[in-house]
Tab-separated table of N, CA and C in Angstrom:
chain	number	residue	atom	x	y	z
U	30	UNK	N	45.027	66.016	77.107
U	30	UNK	CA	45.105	66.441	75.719
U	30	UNK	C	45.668	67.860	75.613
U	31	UNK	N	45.152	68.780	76.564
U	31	UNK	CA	45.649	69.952	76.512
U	31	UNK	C	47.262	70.679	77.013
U	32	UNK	N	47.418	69.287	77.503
U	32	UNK	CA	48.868	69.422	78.156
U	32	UNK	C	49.995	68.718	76.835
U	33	UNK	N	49.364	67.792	76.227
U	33	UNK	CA	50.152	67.843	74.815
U	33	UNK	C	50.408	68.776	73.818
U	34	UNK	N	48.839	69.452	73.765
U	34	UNK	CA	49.008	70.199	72.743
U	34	UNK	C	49.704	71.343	72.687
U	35	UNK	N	50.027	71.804	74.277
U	35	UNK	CA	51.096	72.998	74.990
U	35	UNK	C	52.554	72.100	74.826
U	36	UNK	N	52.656	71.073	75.028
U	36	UNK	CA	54.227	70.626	74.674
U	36	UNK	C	54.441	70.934	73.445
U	37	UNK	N	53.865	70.874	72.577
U	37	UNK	CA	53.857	70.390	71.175
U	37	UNK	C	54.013	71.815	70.441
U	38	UNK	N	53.201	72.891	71.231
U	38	UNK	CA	53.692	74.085	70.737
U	38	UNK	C	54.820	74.600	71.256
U	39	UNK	N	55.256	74.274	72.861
U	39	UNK	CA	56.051	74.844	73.168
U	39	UNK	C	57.537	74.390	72.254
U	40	UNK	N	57.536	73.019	71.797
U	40	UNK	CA	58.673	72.414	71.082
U	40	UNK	C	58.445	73.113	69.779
U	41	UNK	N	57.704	73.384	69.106
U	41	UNK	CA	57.373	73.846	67.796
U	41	UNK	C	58.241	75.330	67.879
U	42	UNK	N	57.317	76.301	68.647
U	42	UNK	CA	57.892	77.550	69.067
U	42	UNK	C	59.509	77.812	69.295
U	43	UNK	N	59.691	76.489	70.198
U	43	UNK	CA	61.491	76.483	70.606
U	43	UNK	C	62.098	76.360	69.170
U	44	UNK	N	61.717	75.160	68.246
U	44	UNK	CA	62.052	74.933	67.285
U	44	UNK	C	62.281	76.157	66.369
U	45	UNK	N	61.466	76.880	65.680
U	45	UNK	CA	61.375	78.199	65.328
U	45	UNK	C	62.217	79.056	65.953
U	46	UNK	N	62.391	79.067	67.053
U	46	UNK	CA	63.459	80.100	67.711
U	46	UNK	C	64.371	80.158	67.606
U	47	UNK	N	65.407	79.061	67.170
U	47	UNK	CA	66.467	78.756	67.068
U	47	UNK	C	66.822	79.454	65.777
U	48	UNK	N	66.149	79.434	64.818
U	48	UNK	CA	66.622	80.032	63.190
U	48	UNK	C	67.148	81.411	63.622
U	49	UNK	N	66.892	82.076	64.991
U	49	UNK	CA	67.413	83.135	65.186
U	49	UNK	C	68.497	83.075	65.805
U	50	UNK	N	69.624	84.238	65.635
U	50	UNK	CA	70.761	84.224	66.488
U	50	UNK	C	71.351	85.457	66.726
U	51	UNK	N	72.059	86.007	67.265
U	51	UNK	CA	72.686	87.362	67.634
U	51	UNK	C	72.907	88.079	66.430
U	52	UNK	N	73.065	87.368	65.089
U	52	UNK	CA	73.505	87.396	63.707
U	52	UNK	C	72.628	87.836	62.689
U	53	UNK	N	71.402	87.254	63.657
U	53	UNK	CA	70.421	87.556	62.531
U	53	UNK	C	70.187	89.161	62.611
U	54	UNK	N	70.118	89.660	61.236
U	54	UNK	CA	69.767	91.583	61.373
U	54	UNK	C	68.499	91.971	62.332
U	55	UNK	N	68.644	92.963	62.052
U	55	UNK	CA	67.806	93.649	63.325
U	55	UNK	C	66.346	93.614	62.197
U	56	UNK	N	66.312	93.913	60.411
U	56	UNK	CA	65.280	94.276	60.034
U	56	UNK	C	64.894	92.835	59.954
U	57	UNK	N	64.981	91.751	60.047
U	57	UNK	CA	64.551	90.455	60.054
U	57	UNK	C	63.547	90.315	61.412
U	58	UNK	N	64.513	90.494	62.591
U	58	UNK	CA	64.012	90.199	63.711
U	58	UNK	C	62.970	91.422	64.300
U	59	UNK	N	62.886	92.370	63.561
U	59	UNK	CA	61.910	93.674	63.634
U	59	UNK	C	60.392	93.257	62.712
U	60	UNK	N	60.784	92.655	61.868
U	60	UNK	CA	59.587	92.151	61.214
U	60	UNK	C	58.801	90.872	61.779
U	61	UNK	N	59.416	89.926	62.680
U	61	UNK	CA	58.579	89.304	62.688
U	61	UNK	C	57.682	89.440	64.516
U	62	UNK	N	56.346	89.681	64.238
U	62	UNK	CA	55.373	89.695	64.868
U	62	UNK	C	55.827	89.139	66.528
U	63	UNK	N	56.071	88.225	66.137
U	63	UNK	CA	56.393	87.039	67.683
U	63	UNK	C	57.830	87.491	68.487
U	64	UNK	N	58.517	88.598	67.659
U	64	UNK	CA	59.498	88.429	68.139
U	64	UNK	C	59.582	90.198	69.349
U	65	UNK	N	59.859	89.965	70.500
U	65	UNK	CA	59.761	91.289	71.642
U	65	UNK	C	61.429	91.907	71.483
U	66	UNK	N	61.397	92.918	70.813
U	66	UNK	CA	62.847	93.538	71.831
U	66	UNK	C	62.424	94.816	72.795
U	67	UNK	N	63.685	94.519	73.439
U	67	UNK	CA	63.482	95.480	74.971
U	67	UNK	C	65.330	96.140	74.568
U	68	UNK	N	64.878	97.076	74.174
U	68	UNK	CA	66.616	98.441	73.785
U	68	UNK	C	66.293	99.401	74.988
U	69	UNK	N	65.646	99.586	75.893
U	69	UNK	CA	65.879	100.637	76.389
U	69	UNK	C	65.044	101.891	75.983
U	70	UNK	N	65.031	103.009	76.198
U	70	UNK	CA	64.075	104.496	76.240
U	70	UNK	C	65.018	105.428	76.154
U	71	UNK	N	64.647	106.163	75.670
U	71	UNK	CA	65.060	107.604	75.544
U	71	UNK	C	63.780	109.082	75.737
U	72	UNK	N	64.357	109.614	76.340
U	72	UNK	CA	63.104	110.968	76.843
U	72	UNK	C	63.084	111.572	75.649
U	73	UNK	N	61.933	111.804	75.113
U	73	UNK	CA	61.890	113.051	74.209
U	73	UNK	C	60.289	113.683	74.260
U	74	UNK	N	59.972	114.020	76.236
U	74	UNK	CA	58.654	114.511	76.622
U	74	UNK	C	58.257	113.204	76.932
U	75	UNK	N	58.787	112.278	76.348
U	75	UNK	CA	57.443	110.994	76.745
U	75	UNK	C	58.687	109.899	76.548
U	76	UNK	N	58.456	108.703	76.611
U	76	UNK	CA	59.604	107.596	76.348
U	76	UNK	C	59.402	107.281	75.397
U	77	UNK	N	60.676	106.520	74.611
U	77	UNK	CA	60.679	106.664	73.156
U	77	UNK	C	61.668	105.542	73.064
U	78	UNK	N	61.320	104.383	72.666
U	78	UNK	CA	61.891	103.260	72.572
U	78	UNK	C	63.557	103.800	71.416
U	79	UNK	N	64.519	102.503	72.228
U	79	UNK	CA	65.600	103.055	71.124
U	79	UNK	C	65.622	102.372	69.811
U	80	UNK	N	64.775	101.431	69.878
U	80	UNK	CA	64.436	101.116	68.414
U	80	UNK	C	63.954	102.031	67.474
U	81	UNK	N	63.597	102.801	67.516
U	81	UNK	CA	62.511	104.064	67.164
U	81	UNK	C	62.949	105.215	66.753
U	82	UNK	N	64.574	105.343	67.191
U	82	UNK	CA	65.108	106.609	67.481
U	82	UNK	C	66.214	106.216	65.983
U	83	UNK	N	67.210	107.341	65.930
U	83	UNK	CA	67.659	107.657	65.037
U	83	UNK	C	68.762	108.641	64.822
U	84	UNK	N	69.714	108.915	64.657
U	84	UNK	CA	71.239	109.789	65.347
U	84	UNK	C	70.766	111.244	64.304
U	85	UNK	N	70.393	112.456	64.197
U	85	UNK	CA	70.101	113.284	63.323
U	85	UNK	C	71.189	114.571	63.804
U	86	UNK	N	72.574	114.657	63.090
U	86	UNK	CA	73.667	115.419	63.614
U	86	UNK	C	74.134	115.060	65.066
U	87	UNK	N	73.948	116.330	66.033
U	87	UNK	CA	74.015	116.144	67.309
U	87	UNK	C	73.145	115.523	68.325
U	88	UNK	N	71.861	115.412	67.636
U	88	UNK	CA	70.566	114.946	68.394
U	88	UNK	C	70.041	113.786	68.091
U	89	UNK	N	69.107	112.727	68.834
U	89	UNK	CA	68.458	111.859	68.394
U	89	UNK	C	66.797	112.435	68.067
U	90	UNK	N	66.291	111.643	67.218
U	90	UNK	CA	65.223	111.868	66.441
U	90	UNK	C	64.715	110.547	66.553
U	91	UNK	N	62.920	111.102	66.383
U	91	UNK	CA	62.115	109.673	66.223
U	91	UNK	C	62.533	109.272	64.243
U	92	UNK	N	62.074	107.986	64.273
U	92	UNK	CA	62.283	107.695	62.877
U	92	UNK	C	61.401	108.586	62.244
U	93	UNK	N	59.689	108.555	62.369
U	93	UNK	CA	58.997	108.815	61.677
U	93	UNK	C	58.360	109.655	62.932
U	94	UNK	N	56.915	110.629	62.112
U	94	UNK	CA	56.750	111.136	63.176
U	94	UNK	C	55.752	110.846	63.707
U	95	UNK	N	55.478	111.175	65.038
U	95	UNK	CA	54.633	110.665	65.988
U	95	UNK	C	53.265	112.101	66.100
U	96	UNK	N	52.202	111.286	66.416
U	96	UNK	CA	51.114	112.037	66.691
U	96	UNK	C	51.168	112.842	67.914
U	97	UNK	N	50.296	114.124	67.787
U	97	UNK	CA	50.194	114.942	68.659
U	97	UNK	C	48.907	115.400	69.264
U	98	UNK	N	48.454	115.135	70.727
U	98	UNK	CA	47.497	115.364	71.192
U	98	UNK	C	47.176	116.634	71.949
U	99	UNK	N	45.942	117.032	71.925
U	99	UNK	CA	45.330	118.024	73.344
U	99	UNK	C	44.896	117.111	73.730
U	100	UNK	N	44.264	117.705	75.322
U	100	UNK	CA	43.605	117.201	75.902
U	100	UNK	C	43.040	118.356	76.658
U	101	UNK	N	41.263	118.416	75.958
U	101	UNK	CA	40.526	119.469	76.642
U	101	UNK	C	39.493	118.818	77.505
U	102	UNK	N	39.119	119.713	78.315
U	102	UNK	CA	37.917	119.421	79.042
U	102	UNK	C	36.334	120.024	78.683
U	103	UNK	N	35.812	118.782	78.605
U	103	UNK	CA	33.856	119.421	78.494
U	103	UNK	C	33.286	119.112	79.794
U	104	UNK	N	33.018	120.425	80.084
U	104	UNK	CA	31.843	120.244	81.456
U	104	UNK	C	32.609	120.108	82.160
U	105	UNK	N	32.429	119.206	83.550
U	105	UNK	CA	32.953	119.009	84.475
U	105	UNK	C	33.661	117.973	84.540
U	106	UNK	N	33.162	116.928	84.151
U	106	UNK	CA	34.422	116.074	84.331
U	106	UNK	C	34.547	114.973	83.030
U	107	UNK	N	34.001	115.375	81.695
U	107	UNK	CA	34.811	114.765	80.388
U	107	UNK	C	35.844	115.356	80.150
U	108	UNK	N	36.747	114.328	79.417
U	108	UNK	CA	38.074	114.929	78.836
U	108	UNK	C	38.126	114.238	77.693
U	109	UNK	N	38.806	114.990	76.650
U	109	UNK	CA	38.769	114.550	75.175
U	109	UNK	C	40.068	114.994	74.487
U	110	UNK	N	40.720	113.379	73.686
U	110	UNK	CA	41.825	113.974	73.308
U	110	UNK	C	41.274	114.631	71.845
U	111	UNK	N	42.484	115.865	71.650
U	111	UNK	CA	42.468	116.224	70.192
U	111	UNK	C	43.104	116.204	69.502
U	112	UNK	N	43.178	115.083	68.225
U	112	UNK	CA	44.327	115.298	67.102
U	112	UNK	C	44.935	116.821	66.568
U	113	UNK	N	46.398	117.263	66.732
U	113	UNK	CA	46.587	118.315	66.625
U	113	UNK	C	47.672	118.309	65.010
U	114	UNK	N	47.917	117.031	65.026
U	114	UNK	CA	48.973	117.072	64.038
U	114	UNK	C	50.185	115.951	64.553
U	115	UNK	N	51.155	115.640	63.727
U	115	UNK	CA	52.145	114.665	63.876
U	115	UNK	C	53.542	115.306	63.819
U	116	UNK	N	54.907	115.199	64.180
U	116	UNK	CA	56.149	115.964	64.043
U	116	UNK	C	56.862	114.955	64.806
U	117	UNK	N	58.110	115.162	64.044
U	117	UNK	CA	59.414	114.420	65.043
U	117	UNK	C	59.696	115.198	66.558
U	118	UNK	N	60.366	114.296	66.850
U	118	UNK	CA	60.544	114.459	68.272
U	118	UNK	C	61.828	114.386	68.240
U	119	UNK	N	62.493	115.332	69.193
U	119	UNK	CA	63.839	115.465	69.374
U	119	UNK	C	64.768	115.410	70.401
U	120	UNK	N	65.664	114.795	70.874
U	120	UNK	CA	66.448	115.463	71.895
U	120	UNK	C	67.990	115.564	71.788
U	121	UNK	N	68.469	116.221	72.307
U	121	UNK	CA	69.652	116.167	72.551
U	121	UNK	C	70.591	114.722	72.844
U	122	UNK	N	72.193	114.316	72.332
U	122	UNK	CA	72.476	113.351	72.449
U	122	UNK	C	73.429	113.619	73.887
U	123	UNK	N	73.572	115.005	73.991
U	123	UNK	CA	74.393	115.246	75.620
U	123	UNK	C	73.280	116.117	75.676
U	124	UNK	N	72.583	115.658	76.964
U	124	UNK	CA	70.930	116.683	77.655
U	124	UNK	C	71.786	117.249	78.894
U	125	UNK	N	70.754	118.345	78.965
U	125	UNK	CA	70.984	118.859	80.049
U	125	UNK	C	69.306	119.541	80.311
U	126	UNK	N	68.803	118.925	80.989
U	126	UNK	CA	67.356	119.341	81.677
U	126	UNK	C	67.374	119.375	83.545
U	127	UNK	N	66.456	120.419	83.672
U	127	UNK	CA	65.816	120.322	84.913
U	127	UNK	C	64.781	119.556	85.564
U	128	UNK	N	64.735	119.008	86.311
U	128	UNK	CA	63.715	117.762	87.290
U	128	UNK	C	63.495	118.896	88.596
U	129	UNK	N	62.245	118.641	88.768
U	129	UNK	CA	61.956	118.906	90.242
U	129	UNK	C	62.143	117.883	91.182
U	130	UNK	N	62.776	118.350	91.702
U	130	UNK	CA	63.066	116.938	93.191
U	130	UNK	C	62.306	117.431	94.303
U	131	UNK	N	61.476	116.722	95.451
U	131	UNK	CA	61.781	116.840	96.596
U	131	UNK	C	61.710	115.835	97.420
U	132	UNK	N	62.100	116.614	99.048
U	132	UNK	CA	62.864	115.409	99.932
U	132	UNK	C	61.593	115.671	101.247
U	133	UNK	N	61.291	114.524	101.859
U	133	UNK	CA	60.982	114.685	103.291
U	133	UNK	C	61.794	115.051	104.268
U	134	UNK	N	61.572	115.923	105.288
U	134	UNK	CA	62.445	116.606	106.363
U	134	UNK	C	62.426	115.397	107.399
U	135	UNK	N	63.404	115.396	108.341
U	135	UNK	CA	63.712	113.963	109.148
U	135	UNK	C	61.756	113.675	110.159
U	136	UNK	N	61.139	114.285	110.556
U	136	UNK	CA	60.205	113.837	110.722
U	136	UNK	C	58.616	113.877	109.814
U	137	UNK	N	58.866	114.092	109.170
U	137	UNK	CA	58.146	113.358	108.025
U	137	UNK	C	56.578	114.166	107.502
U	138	UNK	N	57.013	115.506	107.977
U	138	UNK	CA	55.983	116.151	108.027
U	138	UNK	C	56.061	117.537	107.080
U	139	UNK	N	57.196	118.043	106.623
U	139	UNK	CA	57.236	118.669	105.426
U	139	UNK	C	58.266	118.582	104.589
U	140	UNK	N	57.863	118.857	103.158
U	140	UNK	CA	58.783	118.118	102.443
U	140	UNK	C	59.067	119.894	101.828
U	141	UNK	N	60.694	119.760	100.831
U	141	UNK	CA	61.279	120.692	100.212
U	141	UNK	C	61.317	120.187	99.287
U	142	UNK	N	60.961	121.333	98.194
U	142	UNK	CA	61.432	121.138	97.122
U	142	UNK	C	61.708	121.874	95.919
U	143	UNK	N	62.934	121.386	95.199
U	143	UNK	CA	63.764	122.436	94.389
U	143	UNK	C	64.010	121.837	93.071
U	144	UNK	N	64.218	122.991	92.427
U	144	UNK	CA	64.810	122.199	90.537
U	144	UNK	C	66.385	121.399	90.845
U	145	UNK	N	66.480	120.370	90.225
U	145	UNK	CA	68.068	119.882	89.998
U	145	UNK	C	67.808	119.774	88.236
U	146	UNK	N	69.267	120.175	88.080
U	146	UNK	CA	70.066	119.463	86.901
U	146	UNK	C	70.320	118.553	86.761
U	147	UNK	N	70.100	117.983	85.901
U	147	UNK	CA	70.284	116.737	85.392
U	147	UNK	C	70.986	116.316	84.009
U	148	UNK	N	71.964	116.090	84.292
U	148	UNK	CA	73.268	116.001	83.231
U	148	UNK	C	73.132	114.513	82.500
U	149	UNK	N	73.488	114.662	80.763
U	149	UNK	CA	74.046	112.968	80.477
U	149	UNK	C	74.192	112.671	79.122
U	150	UNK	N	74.397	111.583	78.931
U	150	UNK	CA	74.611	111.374	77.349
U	150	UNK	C	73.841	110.012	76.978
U	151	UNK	N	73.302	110.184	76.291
U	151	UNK	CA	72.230	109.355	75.613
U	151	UNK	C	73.263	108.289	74.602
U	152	UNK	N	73.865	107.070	74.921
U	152	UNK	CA	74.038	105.729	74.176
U	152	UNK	C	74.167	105.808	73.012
U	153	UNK	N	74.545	105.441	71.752
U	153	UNK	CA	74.947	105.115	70.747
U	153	UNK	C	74.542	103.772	70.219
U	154	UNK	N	75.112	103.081	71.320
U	154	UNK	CA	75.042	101.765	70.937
U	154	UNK	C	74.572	100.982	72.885
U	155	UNK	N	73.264	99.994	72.309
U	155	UNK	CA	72.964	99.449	73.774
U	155	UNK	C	72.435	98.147	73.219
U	156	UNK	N	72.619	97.425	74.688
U	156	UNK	CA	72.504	95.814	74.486
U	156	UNK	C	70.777	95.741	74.685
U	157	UNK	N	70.546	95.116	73.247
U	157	UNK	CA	69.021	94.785	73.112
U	157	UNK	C	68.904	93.527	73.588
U	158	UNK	N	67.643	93.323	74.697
U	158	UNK	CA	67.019	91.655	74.510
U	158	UNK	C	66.118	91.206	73.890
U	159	UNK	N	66.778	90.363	73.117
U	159	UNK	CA	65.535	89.662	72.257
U	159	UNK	C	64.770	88.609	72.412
U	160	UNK	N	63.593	88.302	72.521
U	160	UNK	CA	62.831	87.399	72.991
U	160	UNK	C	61.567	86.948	72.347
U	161	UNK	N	61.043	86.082	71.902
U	161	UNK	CA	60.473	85.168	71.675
U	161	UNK	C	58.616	84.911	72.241
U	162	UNK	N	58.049	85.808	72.035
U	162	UNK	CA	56.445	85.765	72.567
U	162	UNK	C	55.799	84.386	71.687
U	163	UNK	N	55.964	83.235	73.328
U	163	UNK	CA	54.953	82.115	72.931
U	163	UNK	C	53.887	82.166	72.892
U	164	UNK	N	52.574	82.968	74.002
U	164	UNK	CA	51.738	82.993	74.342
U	164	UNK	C	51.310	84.563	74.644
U	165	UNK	N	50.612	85.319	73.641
U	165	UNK	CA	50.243	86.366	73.874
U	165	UNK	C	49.131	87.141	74.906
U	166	UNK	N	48.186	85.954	75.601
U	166	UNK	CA	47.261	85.909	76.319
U	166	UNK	C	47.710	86.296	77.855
U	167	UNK	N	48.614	85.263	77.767
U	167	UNK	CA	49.254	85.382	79.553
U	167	UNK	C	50.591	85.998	79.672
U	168	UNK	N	51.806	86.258	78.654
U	168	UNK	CA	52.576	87.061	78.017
U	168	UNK	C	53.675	86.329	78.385
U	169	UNK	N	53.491	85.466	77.890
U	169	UNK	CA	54.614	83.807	78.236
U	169	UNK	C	55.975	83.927	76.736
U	170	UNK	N	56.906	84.423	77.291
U	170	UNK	CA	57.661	84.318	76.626
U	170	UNK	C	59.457	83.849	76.679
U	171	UNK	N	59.765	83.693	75.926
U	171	UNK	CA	61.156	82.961	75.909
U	171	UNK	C	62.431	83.716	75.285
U	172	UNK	N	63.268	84.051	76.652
U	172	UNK	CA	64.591	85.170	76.181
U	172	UNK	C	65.267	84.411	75.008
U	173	UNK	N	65.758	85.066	73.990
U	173	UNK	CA	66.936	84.705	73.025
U	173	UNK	C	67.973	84.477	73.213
U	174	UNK	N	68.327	86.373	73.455
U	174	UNK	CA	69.886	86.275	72.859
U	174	UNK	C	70.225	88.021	73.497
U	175	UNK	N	70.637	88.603	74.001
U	175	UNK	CA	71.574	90.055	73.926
U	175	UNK	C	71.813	90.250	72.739
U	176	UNK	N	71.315	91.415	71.972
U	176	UNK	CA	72.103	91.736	70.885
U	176	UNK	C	72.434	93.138	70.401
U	177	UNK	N	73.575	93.621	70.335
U	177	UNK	CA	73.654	95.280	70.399
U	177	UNK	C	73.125	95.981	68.996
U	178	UNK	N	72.639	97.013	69.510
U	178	UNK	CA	71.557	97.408	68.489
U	178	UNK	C	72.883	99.286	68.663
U	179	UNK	N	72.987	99.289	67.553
U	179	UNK	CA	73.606	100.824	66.710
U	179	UNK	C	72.522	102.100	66.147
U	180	UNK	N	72.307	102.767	67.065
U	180	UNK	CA	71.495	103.810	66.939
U	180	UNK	C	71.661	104.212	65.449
U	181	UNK	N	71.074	103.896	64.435
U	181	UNK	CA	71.593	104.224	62.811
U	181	UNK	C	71.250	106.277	62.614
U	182	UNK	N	72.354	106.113	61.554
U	182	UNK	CA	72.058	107.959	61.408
U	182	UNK	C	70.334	108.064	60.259
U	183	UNK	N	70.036	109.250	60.646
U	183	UNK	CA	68.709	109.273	60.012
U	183	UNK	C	68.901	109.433	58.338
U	184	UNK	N	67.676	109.421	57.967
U	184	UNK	CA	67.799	109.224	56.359
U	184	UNK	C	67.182	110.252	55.773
């Protein structure tokens, strides 16, 4: 019985899936619940989906703004976040930041390490996958379609 009633959704679900297509807009396929896209990240301190983001002049911007935490310590070993306030987040659309790198020396016993630069340009336009969440429990889901998603200018 239980192996029908999984066909029966899985055909139902497929069925439903199909009304979608590379065509369909992004605010359609953003609204509905079942539906996963995967655009990719952008750094701005933390990762920042490119759905999320937003072209503001030279820089990308979150749409809306995002919350801001502390994190203090009581005693010895609680930690507690603290609401500090909310603000956009920003970065550059050509970055240029520093990373600490380091390397192990050929026997494996001390490592170096130094700042690098890190050069680049943050996308415009990137191929989103869109996909189809059958089963939210075990995270069973079904790819769509590629569909390029246009970093829109902010409003």
């Amino acid at each position: 019985m239980k192996f029908v009633a999984m066909i029966a959704l899985l055909v139902s679900s497929s069925a439903f899936a199909a009304n979608y297509s590379a065509d369909t807009s992004w605010e359609v396929l953003e609204k509905d619940p079942t539906i996963k896209i995967e655009a990719g990240t952008v750094f701005m301190g933390s990762a920042i989906d490119y759905t999320f983001v937003c072209v503001d002049g030279a820089n990308l911007r979150t749409k809306k703004p995002v919350a801001q935490y502390d994190v203090i310590t009581i005693g010895d070993n609680y930690r507690k976040e603290v609401y500090k306030g909310s603000k956009f987040l920003t970065t550059p659309i050509n970055y240029t930041r520093t990373a600490w790198e380091c390397e192990w020396n050929v026997n494996g016993k001390h490592r170096t390490c130094a700042d690098k630069v890190i050069s680049g340009t943050y996308a415009l336009t990137v191929d989103a996958k869109v996909s189809k969440v059958l089963n939210t429990k075990n995270g069973y889901e079904k790819f769509l379609f590629t569909k390029q998603l246009n970093v829109p200018n902010c409003q």
